mmCIF file of C-alpha atoms and ligand atoms in Angstrom:
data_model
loop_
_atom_site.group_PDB
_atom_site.id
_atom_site.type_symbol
_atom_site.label_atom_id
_atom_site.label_comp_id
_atom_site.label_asym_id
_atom_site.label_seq_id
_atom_site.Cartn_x
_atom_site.Cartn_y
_atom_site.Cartn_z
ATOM 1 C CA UNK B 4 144.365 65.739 33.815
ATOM 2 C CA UNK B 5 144.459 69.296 35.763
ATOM 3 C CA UNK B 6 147.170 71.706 34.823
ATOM 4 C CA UNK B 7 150.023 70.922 37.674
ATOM 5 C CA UNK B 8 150.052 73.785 39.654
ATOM 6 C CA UNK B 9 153.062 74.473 42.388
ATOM 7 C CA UNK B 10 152.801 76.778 44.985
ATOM 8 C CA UNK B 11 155.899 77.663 47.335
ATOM 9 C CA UNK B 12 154.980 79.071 50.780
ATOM 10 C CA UNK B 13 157.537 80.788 51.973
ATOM 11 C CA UNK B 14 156.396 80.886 55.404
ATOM 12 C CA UNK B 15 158.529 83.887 57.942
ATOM 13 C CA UNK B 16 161.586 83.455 55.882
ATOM 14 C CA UNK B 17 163.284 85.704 53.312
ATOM 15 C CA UNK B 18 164.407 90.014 53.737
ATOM 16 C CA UNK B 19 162.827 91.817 50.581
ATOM 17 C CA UNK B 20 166.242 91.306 49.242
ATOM 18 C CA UNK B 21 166.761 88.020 49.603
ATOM 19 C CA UNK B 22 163.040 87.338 48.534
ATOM 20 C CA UNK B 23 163.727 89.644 45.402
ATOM 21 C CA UNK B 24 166.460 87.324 44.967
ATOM 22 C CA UNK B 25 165.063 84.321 44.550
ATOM 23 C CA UNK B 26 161.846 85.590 42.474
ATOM 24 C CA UNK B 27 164.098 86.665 39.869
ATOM 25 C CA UNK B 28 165.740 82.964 39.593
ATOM 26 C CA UNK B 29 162.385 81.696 40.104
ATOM 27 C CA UNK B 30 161.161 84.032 37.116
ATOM 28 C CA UNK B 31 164.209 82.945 35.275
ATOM 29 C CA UNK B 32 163.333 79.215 35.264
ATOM 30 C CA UNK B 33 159.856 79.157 34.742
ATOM 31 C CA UNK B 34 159.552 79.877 31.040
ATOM 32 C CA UNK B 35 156.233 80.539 29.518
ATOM 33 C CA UNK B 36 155.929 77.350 27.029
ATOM 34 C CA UNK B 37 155.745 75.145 30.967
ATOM 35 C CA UNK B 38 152.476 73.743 30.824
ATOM 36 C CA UNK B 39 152.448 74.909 34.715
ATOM 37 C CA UNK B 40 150.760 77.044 37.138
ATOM 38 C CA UNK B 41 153.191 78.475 39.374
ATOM 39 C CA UNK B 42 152.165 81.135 42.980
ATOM 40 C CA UNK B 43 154.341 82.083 45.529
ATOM 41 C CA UNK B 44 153.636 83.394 48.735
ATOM 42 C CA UNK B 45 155.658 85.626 50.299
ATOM 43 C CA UNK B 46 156.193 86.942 53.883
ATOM 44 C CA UNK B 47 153.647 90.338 53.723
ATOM 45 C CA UNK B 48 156.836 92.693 54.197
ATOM 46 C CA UNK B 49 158.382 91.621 50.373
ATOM 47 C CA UNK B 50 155.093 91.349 48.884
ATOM 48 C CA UNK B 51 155.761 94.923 46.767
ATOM 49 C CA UNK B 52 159.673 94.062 45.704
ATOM 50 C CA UNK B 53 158.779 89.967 44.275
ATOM 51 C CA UNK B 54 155.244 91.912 42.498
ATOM 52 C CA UNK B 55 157.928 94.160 40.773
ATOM 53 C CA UNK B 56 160.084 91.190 40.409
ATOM 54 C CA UNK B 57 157.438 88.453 38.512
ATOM 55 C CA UNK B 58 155.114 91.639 36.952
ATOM 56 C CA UNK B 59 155.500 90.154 33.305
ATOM 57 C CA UNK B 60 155.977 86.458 33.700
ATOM 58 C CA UNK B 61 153.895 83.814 34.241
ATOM 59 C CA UNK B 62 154.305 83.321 38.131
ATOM 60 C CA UNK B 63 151.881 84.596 40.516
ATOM 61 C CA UNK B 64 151.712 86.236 43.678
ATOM 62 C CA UNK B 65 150.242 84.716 46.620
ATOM 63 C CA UNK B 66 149.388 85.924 50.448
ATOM 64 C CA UNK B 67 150.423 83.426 53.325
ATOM 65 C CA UNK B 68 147.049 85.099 55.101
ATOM 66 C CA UNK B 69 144.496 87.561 55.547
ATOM 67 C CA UNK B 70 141.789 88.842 57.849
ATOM 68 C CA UNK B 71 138.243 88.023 57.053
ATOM 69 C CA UNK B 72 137.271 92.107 57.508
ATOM 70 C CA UNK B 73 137.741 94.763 54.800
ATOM 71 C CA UNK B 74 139.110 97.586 56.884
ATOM 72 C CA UNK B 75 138.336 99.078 60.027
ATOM 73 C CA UNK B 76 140.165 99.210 63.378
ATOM 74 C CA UNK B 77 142.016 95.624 63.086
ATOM 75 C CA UNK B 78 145.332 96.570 64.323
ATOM 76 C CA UNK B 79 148.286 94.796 62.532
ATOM 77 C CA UNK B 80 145.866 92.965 60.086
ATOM 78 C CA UNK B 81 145.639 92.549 56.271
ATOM 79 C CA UNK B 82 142.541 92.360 54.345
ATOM 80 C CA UNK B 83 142.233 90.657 51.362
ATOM 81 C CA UNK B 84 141.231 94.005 49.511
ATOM 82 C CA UNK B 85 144.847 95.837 50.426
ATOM 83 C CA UNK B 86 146.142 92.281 49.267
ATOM 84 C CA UNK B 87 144.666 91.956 46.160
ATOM 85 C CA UNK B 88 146.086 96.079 45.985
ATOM 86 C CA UNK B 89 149.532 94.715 47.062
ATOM 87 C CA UNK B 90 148.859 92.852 43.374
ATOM 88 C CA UNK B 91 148.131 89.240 45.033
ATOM 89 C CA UNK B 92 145.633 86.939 43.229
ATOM 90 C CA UNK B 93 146.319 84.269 46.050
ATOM 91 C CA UNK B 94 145.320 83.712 49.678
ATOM 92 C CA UNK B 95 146.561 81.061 51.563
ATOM 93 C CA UNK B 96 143.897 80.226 54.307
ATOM 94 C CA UNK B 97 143.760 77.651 56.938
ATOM 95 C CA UNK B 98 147.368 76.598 57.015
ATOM 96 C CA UNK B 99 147.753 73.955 59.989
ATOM 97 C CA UNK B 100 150.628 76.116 61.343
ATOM 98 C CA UNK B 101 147.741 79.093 61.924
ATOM 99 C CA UNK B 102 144.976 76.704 63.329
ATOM 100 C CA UNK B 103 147.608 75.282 65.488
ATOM 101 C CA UNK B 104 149.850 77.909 67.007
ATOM 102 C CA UNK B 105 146.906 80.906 66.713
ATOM 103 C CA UNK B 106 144.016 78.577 67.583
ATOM 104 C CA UNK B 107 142.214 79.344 64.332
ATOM 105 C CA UNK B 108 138.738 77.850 64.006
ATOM 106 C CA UNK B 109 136.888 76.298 61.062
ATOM 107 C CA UNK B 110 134.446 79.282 61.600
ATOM 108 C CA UNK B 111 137.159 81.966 61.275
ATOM 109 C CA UNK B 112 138.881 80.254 58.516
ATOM 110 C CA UNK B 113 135.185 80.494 56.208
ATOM 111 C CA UNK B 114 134.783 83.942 57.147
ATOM 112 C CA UNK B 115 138.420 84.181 55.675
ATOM 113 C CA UNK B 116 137.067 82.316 52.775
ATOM 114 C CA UNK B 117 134.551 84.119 51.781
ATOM 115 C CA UNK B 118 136.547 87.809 52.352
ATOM 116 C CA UNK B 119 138.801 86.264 49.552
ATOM 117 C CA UNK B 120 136.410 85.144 47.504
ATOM 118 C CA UNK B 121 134.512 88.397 47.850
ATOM 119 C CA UNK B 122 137.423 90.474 47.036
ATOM 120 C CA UNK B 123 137.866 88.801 43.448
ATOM 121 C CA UNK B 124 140.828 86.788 45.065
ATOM 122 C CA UNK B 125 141.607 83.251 44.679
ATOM 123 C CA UNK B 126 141.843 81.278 47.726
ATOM 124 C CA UNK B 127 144.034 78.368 48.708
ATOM 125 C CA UNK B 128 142.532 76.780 51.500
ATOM 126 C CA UNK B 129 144.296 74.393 53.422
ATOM 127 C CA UNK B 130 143.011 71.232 55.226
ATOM 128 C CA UNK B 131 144.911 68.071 57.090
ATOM 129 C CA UNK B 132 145.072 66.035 60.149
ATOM 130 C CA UNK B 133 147.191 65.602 63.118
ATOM 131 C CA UNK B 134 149.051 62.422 63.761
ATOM 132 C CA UNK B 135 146.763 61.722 66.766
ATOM 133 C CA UNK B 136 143.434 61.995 64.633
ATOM 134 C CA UNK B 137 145.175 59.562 61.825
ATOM 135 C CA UNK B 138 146.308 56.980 64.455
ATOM 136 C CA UNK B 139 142.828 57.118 66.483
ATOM 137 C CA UNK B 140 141.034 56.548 62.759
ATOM 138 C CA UNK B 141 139.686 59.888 62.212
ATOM 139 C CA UNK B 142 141.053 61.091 59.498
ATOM 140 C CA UNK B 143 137.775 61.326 57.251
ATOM 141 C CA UNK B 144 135.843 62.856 59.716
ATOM 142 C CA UNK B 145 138.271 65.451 60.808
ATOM 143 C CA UNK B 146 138.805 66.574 57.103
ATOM 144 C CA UNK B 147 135.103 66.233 56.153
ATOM 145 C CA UNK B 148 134.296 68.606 59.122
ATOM 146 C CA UNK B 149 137.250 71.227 58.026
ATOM 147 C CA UNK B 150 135.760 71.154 54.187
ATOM 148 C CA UNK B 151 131.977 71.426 55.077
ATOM 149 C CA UNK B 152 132.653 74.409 57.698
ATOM 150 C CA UNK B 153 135.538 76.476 55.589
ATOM 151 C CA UNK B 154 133.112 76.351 52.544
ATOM 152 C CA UNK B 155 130.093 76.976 54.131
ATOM 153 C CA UNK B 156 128.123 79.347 52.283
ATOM 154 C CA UNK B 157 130.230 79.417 49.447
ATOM 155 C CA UNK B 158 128.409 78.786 46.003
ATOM 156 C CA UNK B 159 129.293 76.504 43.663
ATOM 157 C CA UNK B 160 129.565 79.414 40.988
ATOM 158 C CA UNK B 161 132.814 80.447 42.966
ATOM 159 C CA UNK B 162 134.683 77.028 42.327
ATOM 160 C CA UNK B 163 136.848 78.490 39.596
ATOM 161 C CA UNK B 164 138.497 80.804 42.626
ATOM 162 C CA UNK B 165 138.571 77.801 44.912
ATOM 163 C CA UNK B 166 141.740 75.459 45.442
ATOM 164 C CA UNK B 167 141.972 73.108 48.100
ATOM 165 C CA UNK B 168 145.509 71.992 50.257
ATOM 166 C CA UNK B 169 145.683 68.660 51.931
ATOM 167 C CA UNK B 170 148.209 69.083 54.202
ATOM 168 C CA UNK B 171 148.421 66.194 57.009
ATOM 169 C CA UNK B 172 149.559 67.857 59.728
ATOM 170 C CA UNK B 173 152.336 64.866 60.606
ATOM 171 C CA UNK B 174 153.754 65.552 57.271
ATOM 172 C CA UNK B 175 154.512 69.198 57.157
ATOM 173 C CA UNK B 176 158.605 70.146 57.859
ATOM 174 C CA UNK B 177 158.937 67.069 59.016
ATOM 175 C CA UNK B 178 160.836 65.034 56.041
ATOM 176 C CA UNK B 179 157.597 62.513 56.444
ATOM 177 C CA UNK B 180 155.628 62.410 52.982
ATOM 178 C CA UNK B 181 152.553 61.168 52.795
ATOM 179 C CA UNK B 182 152.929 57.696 50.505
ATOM 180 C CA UNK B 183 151.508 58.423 46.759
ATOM 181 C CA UNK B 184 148.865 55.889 47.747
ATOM 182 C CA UNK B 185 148.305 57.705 51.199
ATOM 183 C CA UNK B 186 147.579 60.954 49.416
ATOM 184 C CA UNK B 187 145.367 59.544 46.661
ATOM 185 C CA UNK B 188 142.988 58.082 49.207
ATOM 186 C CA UNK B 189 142.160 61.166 51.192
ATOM 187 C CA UNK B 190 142.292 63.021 47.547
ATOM 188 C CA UNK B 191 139.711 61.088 46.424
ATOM 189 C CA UNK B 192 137.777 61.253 49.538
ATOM 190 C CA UNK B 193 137.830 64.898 48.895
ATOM 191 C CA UNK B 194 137.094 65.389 45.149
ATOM 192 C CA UNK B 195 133.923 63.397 46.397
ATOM 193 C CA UNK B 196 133.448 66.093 49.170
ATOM 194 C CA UNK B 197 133.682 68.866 46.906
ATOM 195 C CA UNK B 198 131.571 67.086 44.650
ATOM 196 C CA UNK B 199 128.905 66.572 47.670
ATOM 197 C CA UNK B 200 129.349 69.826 48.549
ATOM 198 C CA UNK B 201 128.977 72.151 45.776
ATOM 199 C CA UNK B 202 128.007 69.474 42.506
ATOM 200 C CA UNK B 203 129.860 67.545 40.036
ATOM 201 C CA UNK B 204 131.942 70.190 37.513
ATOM 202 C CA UNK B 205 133.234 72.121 40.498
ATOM 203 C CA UNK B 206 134.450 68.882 42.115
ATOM 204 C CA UNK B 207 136.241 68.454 38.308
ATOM 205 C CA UNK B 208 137.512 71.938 38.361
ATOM 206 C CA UNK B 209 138.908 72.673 41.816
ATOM 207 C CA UNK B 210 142.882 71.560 41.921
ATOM 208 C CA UNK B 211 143.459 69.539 44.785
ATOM 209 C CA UNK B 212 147.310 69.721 45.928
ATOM 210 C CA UNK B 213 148.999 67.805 48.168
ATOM 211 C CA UNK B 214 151.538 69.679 51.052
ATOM 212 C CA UNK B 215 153.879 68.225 53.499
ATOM 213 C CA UNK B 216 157.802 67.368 52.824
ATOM 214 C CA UNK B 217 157.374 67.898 48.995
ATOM 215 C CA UNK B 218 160.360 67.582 47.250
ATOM 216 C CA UNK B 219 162.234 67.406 43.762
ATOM 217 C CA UNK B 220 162.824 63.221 44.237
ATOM 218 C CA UNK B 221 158.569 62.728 45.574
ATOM 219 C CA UNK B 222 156.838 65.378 43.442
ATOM 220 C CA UNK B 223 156.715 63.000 40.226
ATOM 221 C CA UNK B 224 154.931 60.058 42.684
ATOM 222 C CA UNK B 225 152.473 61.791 43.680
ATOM 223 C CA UNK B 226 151.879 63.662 40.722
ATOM 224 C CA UNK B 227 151.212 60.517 39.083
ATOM 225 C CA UNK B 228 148.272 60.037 41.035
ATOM 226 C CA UNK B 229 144.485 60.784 39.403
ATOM 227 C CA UNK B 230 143.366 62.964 42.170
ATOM 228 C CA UNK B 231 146.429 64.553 43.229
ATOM 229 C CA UNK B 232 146.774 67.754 40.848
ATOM 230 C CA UNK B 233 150.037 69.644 42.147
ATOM 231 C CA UNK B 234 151.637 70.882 45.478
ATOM 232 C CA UNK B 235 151.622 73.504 48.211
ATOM 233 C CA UNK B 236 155.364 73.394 48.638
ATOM 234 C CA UNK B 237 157.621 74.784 52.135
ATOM 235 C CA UNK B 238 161.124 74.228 52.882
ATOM 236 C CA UNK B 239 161.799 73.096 49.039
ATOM 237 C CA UNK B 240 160.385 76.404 47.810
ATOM 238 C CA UNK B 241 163.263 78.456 49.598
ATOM 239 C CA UNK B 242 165.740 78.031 47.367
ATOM 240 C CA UNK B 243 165.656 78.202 43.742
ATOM 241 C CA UNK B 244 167.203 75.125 42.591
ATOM 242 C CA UNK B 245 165.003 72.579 44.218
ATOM 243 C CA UNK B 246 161.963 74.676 43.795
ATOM 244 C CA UNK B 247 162.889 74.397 39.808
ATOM 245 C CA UNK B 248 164.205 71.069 39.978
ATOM 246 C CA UNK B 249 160.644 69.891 41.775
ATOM 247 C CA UNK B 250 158.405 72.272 39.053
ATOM 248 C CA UNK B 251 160.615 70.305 36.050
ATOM 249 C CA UNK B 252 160.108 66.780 37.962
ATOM 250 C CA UNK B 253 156.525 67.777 38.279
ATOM 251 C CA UNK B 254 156.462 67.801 34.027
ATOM 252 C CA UNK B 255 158.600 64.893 33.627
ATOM 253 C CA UNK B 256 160.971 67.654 32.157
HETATM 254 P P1 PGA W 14 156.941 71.683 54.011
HETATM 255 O O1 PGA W 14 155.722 72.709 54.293
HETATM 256 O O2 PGA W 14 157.006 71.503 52.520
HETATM 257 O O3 PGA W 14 158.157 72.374 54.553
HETATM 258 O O4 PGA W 14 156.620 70.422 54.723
HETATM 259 C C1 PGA W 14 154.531 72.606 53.586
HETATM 260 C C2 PGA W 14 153.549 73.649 54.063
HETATM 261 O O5 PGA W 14 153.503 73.909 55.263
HETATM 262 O O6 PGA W 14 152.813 74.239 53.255
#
């Protein structure tokens, strides 16, 4: 089995206080013998105080976003370059609430891709369907479309920087999980994906995690499942006790 790996996305929540705050419990309860990988994602604003916060434990640091250009005249945008010198060694691409409400395309999201991948940063990039494209049975080919275009052009010597999110989109903040069994099948569908798209040891390598109403009493389920590797974690990731309580559950701790 993959190392579990847990990501919280904090999404536009948390002052630099309050997100210095809950690093330092998150720091406290993560302790080094946890056979875990652990990344959160702060809002860009409190990316410098949780840095200062995690610098000598285990937990990384993870951006909610960039822009696919280095630097230039991009007014208000972040490149993966300042974020990797804001101390990131995460990108979050692709998240369904940034295709949705900012009409990002598969097209933009690659060029995202590859800017992380590029700047020696590790992206997390996040797939999922609506409810609409479930219901009408089109799941497979909405996801296979997302994969295929996001990684196009990336090489399969890049899979060690690659993660993948599913995320269905009727899942996210809404209290509906995905079953265990509901995951696993579109997990599976994917590790064969990855394997079509870039070969057979990346498709072995890259963690697949599964994102939408995760919580401390569902993260065990779905954990349990061969394809389903860890989480990409929201609402349960803003408060220390259930983000520990789901990272112990994850362990069986
Ligand atoms: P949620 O969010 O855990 O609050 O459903 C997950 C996500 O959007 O990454």
């Amino acid at each position: 089995m993959r190392r579990p790996f847990i990501a919280g996305n904090w999404k536009l929540n948390k002052s630099i206080d309050a997100a210095s705050a809950l690093a330092q419990k998150i720091v406290e309860g993560v302790t080094p013998d946890m056979e875990v990988d652990v990344t959160i994602a702060p809002p860009f604003t409190a990316l410098a105080a949780v840095r200062e916060v995690i610098e000598s434990s285990p937990i990384a640091l993870a951006a909610q976003n960039c822009y696919p250009e280095a630097r230039g005249a991009f007014t208000g945008e972040v490149s993966p370059l300042l974020l990797r010198d804001a101390g990131c060694q995460y990108v979050i691409v692709g998240h369904s609430e940034r295709r949705h409400l900012l009409n990002e395309s598969n097209d933009f999201i690659n060029r995202k891709v590859r800017a992380v991948i590029g700047s020696d940063l590790h992206v997390i990039l996040c797939v999922g369907e609506t409810l609409e494209e479930r219901e009408n049975g089109k799941t497979f080919n909405v996801l296979s479309k997302q994969l295929k275009e996001c990684f196009l052009g990336v090489p399969a010597s890049v899979s060690q920087q690659i993660t993948v999110a599913y995320e269905p989109v009727w899942a996210i903040g809404t209290g509906k999980t995905a079953t265990p069994d509901q995951a696993q099948e579109v997990h599976c569908f994917l590790r064969d994906m990855l394997d079509r798209n870039f070969g057979g040891e990346a498709s072995k390598i890259i963690p697949i995690l599964y994102g939408g109403s995760v919580k401390p009493d569902n993260i065990a389920a779905l954990l349990a499942e061969p394809d389903i590797d860890g989480a990409l974690v929201g609402g349960a990731s803003l408060k220390a006790e259930d983000f520990l309580a789901l990272i112990r559950n994850a362990l069986g701790m």
